[in-house]
Short mmCIF file of C-alpha atoms in Angstrom, two decimals:
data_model
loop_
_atom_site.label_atom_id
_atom_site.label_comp_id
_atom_site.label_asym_id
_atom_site.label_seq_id
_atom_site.Cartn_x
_atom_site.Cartn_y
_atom_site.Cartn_z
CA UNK E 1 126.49 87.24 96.13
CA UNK E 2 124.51 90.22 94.70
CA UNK E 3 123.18 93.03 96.69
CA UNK E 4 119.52 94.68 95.02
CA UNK E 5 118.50 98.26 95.70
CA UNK E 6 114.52 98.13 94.62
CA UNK E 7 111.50 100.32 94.32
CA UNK E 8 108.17 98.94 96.00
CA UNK E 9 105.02 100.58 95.00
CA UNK E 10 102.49 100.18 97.71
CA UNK E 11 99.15 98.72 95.34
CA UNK E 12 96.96 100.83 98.22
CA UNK E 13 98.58 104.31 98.88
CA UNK E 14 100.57 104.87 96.00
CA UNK E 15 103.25 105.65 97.66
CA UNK E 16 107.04 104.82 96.79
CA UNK E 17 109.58 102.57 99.10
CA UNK E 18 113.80 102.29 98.17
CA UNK E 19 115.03 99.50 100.22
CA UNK E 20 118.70 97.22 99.65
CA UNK E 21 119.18 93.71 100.56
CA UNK E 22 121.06 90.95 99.56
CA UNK E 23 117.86 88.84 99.17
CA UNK E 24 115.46 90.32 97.04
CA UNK E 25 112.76 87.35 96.96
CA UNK E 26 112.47 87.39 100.89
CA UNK E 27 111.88 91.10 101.62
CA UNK E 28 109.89 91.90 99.37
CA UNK E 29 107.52 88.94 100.91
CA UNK E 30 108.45 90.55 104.61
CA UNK E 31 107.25 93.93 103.16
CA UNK E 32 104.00 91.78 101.74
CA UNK E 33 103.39 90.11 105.34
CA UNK E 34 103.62 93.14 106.94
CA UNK E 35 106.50 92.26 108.79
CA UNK E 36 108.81 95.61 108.54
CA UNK E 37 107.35 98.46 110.58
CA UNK E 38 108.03 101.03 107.36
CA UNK E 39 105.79 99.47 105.34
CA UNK E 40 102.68 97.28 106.98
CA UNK E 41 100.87 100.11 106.33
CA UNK E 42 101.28 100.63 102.52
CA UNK E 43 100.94 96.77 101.68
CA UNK E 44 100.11 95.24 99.98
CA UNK E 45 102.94 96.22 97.17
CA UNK E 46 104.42 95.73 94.01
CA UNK E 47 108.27 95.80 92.63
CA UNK E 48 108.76 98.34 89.98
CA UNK E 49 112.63 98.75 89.62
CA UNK E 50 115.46 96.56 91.38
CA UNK E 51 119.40 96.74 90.31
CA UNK E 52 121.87 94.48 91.61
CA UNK E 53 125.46 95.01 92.77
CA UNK E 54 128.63 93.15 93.39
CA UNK E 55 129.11 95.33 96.24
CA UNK E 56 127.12 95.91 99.56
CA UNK E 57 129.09 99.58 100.00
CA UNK E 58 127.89 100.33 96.37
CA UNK E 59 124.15 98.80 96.88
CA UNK E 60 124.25 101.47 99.99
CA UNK E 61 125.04 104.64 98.29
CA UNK E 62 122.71 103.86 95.71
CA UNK E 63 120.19 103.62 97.96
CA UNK E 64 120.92 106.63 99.83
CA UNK E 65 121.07 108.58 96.13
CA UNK E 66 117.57 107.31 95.10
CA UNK E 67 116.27 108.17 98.79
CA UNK E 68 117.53 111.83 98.56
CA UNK E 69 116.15 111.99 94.88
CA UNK E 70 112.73 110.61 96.13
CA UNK E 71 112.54 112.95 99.28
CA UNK E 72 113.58 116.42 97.31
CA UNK E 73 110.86 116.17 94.69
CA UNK E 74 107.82 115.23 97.93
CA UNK E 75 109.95 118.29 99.08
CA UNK E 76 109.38 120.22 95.84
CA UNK E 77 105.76 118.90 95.19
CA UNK E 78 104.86 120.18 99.22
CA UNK E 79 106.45 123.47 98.51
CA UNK E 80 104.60 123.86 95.54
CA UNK E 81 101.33 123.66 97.53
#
């Protein structure tokens, strides 16, 4: 079994998404159906990165990495405003 870390684009806003799962094909049609509460709003959306791990622990942290990544440069870009 794999897990995926993945990048959604949302098609409407622009805006970015990092999610893991260990089933990449059915979330990213609950993100398209509006079925998670993060991201009915953005959809509809489009994958634009995914890796895949042997390891759920490893999937995790490298989810948590790209989050922090994502959330210091909206930091940066606000601050630079």
């Amino acid at each position: 079994m794999f897990f995926y870390v993945y990048v959604l684009q949302s098609i409407k806003t622009k805006e970015l998404y990092i999610g893991y799962t260990n089933d990449l094909h059915r979330r990213f049609k609950e993100h398209n159906h509006k079925s998670n509460f993060s991201t009915k709003s953005g959809a509809p959306w489009k994958l634009i990165f995914y890796e895949a791990y042997l390891s759920e622990v490893d999937a995790k942290r490298r989810e948590k990495y790209y989050n922090r990544l994502l959330h210091s440069c909206n930091s940066a870009e606000l601050n630079k405003n």
